[in-house]
PDB file of C-alpha atoms in Angstrom:
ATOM      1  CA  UNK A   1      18.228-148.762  58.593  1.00  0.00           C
ATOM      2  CA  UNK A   2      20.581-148.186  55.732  1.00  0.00           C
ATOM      3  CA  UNK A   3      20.142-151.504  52.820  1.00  0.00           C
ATOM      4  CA  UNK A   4      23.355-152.716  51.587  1.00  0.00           C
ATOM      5  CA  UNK A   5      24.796-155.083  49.132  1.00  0.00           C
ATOM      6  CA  UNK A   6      28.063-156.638  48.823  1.00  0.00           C
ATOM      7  CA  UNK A   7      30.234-155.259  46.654  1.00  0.00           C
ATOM      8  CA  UNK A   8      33.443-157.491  46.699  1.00  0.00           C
ATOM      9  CA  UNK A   9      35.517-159.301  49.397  1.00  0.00           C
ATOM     10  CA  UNK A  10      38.967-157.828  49.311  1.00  0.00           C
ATOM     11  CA  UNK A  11      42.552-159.871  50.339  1.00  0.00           C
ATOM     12  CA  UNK A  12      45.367-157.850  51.191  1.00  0.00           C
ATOM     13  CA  UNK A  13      48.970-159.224  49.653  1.00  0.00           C
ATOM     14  CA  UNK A  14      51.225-157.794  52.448  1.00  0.00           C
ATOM     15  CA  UNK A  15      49.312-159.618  55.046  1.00  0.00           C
ATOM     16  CA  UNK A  16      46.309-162.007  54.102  1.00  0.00           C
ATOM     17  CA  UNK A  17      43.732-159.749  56.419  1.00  0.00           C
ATOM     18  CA  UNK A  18      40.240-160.154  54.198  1.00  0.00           C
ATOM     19  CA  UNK A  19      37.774-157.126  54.192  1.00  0.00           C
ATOM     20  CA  UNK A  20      34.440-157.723  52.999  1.00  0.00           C
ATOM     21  CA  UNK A  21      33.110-154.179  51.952  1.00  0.00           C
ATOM     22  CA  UNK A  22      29.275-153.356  51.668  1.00  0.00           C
ATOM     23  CA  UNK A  23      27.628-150.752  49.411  1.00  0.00           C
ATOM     24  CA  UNK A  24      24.983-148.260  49.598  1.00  0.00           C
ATOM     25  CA  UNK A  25      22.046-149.251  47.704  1.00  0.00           C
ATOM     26  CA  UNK A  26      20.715-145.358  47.429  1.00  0.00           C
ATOM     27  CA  UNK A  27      24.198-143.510  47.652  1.00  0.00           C
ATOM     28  CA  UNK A  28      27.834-144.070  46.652  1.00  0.00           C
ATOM     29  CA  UNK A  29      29.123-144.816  50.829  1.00  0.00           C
ATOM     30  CA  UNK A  30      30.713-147.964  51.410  1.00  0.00           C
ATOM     31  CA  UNK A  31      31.205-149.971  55.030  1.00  0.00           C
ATOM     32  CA  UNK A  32      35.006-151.722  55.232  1.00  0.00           C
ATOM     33  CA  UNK A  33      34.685-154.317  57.647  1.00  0.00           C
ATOM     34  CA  UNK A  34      37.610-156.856  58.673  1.00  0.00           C
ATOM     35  CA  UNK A  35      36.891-160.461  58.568  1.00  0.00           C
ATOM     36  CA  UNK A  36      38.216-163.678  59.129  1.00  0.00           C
ATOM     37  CA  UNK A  37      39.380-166.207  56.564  1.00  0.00           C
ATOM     38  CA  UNK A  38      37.212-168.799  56.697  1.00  0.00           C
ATOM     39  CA  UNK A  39      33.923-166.385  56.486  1.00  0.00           C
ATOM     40  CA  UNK A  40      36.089-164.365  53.603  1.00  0.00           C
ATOM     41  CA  UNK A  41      36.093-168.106  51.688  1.00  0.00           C
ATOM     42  CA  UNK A  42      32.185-168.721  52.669  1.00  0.00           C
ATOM     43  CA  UNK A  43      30.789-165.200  51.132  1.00  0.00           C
ATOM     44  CA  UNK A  44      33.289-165.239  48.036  1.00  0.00           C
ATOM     45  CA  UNK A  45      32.608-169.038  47.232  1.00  0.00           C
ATOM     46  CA  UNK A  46      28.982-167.944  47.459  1.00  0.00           C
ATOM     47  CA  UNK A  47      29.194-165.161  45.503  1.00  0.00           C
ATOM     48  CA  UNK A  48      30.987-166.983  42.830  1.00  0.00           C
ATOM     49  CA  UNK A  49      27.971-169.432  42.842  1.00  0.00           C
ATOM     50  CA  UNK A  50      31.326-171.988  43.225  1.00  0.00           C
ATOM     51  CA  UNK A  51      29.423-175.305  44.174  1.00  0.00           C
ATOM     52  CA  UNK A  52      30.790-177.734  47.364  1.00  0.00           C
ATOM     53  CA  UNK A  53      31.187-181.138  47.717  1.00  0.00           C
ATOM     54  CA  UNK A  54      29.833-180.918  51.438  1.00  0.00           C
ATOM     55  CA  UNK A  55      27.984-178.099  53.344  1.00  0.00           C
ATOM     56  CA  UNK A  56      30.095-175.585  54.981  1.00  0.00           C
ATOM     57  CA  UNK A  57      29.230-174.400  58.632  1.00  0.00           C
ATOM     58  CA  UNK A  58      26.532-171.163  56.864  1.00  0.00           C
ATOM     59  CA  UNK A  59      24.914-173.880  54.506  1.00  0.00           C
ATOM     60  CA  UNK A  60      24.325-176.372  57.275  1.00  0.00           C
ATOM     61  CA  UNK A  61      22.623-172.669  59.034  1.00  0.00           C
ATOM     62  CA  UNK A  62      20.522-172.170  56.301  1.00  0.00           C
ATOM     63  CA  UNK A  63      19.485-175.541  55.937  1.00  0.00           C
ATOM     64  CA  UNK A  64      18.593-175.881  59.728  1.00  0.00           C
ATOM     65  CA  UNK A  65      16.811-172.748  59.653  1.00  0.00           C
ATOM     66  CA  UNK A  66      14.523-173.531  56.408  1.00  0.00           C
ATOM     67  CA  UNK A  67      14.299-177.415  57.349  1.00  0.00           C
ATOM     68  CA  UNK A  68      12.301-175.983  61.250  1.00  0.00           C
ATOM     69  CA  UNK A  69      10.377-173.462  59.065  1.00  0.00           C
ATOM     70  CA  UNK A  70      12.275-170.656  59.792  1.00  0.00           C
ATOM     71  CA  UNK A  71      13.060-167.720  57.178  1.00  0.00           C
ATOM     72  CA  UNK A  72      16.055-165.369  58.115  1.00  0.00           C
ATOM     73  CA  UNK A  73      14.329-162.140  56.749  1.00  0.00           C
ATOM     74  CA  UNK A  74      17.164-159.610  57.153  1.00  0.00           C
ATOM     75  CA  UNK A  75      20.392-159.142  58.964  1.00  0.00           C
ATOM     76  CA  UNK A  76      21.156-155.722  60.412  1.00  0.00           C
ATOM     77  CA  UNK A  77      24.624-154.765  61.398  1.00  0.00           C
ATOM     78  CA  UNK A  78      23.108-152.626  64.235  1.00  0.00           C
ATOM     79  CA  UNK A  79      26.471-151.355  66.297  1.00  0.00           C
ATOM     80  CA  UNK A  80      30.273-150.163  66.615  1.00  0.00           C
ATOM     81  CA  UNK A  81      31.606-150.024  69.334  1.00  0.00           C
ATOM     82  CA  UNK A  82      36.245-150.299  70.234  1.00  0.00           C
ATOM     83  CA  UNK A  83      36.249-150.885  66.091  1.00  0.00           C
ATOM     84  CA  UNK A  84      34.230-154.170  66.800  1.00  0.00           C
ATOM     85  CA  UNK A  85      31.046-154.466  64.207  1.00  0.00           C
ATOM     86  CA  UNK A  86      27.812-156.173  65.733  1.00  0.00           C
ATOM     87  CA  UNK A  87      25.301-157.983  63.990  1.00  0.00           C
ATOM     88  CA  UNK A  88      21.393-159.564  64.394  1.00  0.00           C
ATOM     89  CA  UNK A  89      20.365-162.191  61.924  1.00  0.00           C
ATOM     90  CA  UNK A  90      16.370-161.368  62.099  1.00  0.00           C
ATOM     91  CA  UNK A  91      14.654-164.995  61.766  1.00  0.00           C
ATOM     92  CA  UNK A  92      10.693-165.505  61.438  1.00  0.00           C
ATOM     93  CA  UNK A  93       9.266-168.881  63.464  1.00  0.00           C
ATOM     94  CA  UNK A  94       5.901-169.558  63.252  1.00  0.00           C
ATOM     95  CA  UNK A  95       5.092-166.164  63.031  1.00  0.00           C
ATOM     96  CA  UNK A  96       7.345-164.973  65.760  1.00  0.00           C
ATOM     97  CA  UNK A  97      10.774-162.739  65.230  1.00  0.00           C
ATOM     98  CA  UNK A  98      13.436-163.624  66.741  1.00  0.00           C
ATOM     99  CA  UNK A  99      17.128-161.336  66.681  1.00  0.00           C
ATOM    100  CA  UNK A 100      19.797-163.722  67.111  1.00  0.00           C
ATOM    101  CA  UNK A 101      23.513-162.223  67.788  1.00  0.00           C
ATOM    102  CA  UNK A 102      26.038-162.779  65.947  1.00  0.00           C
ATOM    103  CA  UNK A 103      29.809-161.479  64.230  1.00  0.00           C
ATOM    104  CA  UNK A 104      28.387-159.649  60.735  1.00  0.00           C
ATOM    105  CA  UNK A 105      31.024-161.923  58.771  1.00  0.00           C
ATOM    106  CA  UNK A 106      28.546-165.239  59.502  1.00  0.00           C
ATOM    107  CA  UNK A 107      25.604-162.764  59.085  1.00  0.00           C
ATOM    108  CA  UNK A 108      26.480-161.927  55.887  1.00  0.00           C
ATOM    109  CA  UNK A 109      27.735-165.331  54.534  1.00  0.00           C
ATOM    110  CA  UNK A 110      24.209-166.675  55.609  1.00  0.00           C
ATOM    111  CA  UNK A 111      22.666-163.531  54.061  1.00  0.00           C
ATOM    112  CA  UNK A 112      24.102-164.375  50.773  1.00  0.00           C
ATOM    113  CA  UNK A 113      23.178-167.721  50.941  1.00  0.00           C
ATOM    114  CA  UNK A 114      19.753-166.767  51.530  1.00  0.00           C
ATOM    115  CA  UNK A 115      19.373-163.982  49.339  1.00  0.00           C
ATOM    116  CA  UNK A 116      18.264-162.306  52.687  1.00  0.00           C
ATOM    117  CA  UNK A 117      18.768-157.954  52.653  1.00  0.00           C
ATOM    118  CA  UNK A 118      21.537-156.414  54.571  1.00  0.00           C
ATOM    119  CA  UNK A 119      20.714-153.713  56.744  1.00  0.00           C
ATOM    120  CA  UNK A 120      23.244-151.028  58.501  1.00  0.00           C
ATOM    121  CA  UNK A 121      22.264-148.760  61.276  1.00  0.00           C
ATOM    122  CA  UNK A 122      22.756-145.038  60.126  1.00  0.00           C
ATOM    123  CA  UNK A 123      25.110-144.170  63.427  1.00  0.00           C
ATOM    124  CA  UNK A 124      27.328-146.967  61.969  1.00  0.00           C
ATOM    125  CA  UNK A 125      27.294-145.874  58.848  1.00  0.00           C
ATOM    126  CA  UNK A 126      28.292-142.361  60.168  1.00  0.00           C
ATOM    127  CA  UNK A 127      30.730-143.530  62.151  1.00  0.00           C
ATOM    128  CA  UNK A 128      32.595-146.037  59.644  1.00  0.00           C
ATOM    129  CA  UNK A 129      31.300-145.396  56.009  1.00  0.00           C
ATOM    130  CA  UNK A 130      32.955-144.127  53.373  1.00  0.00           C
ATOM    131  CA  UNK A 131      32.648-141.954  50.745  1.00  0.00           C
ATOM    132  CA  UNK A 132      34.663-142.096  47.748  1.00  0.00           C
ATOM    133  CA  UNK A 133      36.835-139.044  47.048  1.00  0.00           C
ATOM    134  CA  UNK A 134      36.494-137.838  44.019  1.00  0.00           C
ATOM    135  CA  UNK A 135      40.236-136.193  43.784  1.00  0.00           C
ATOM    136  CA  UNK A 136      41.549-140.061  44.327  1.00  0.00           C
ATOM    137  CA  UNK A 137      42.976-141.167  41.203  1.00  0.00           C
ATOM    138  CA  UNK A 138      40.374-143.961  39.763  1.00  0.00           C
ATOM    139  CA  UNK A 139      42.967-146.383  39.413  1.00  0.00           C
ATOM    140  CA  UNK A 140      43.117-146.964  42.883  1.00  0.00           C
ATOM    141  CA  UNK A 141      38.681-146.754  43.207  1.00  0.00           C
ATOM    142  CA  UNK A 142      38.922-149.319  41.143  1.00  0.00           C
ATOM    143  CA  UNK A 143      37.082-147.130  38.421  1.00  0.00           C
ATOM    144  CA  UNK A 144      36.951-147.900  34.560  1.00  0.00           C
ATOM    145  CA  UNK A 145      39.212-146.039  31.850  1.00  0.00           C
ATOM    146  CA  UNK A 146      36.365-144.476  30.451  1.00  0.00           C
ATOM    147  CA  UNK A 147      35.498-142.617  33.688  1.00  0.00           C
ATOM    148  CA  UNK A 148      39.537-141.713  34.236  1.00  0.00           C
ATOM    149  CA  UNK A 149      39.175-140.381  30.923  1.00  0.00           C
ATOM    150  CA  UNK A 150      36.379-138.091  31.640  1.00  0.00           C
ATOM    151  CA  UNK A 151      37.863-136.525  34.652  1.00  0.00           C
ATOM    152  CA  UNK A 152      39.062-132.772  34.405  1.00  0.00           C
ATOM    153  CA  UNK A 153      42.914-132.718  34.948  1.00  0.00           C
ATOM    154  CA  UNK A 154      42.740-130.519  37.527  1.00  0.00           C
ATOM    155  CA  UNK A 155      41.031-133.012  39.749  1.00  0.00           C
ATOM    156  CA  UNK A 156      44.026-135.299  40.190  1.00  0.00           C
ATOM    157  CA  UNK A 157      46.325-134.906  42.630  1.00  0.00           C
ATOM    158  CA  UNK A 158      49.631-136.710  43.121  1.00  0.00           C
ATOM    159  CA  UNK A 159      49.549-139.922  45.251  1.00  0.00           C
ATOM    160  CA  UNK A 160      51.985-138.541  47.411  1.00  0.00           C
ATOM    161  CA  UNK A 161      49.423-136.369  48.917  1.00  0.00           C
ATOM    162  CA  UNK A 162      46.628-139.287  49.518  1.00  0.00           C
ATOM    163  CA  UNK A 163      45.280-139.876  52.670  1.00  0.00           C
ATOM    164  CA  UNK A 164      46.036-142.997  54.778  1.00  0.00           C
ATOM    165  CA  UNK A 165      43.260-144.528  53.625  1.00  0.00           C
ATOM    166  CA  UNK A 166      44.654-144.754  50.057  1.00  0.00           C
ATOM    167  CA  UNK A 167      47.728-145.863  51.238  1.00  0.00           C
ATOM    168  CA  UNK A 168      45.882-148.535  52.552  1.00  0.00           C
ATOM    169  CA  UNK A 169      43.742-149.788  49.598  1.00  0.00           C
ATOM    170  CA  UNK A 170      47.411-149.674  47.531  1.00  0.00           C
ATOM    171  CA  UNK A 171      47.970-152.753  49.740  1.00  0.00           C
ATOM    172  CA  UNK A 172      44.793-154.609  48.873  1.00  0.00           C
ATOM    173  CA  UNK A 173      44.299-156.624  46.134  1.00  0.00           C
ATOM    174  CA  UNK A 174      41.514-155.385  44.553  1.00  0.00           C
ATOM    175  CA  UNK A 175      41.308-158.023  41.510  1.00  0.00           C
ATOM    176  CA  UNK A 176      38.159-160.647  41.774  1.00  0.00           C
ATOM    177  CA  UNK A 177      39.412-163.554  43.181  1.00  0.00           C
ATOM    178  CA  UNK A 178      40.403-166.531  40.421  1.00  0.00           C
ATOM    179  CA  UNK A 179      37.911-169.445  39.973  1.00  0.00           C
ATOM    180  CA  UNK A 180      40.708-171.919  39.504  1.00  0.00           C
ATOM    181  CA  UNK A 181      41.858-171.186  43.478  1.00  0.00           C
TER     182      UNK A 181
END
């Protein structure tokens, strides 16, 4: 099992598909996975620390699960299979653990809530994470002046010749998402 963190919940502008994407707490890989809007909302607002007038559908979960003694003590996004991402929620009961199924979207927005560790199993990781490249122009990482700065010339290559992927995170928005919205 490979522990992640979130590292930001993307929006694309072309299209409004969300992407929450998870990092590597031992290496610089990351794990891209697609997720609905309303889950997208759930892990950002939490994130944010944004407070709600009324529970949504993951803090009535984490309320249920604390208020019958229960303590979710990990998730684990534990499979890939067709490009669909499967997910456990690990809960403790009275001593007992139990693996409940679910999308890794509501695993994760409960993890948040909970401050609960994210887990990834290694053949997922294999099969979906990424690495960054370090002959991608930093601008489109994401990375800080000061690093674009530091690179060697040489290293940087003309967009023209970036992979798909890059074309793909052009389309993103990659800014943190405004507290006023």
């Amino acid at each position: 099992m490979i522990e992640m963190i979130v590292d930001r919940v993307q929006v694309s502008l072309m299209s409004q598909h969300r992407l929450v994407v998870l990092r590597d707490t031992q290496e610089e890989r990351y794990l891209p996975i697609w997720i609905g809007a309303f889950e997208s909302e759930a892990i950002t607002l939490e994130l944010q620390g944004m407070l709600r007038e009324r529970p949504l559908t993951h803090d009535l979960l984490k309320a249920t699960i604390t208020e019958m003694g229960g303590a979710v003590r990990h998730i684990f996004i534990n499979n890939l299979s067709k490009d669909v991402f499967y997910a456990q929620i690990n809960i403790e009961v009275n001593g007992d653990s139990i693996d409940i199924d679910s999308r890794p979207s509501d695993a994760i927005a409960l993890a948040v809530r909970l401050k609960a560790p994210i887990y990834v199993d290694k053949q997922v990781m294999d099969k979906a994470g990424i690495r960054p490249d370090r002959n991608v122009e930093p601008e489109i990482l994401g990375l800080d002046d000061e690093f674009a700065d530091s690179m060697d010339p040489s290293e940087k290559v003309d967009e023209t010749k970036l992979s798909a992927f890059a074309d793909f995170v052009d389309t993103l928005n990659l800014d943190d998402f405004d507290e006023d919205e």
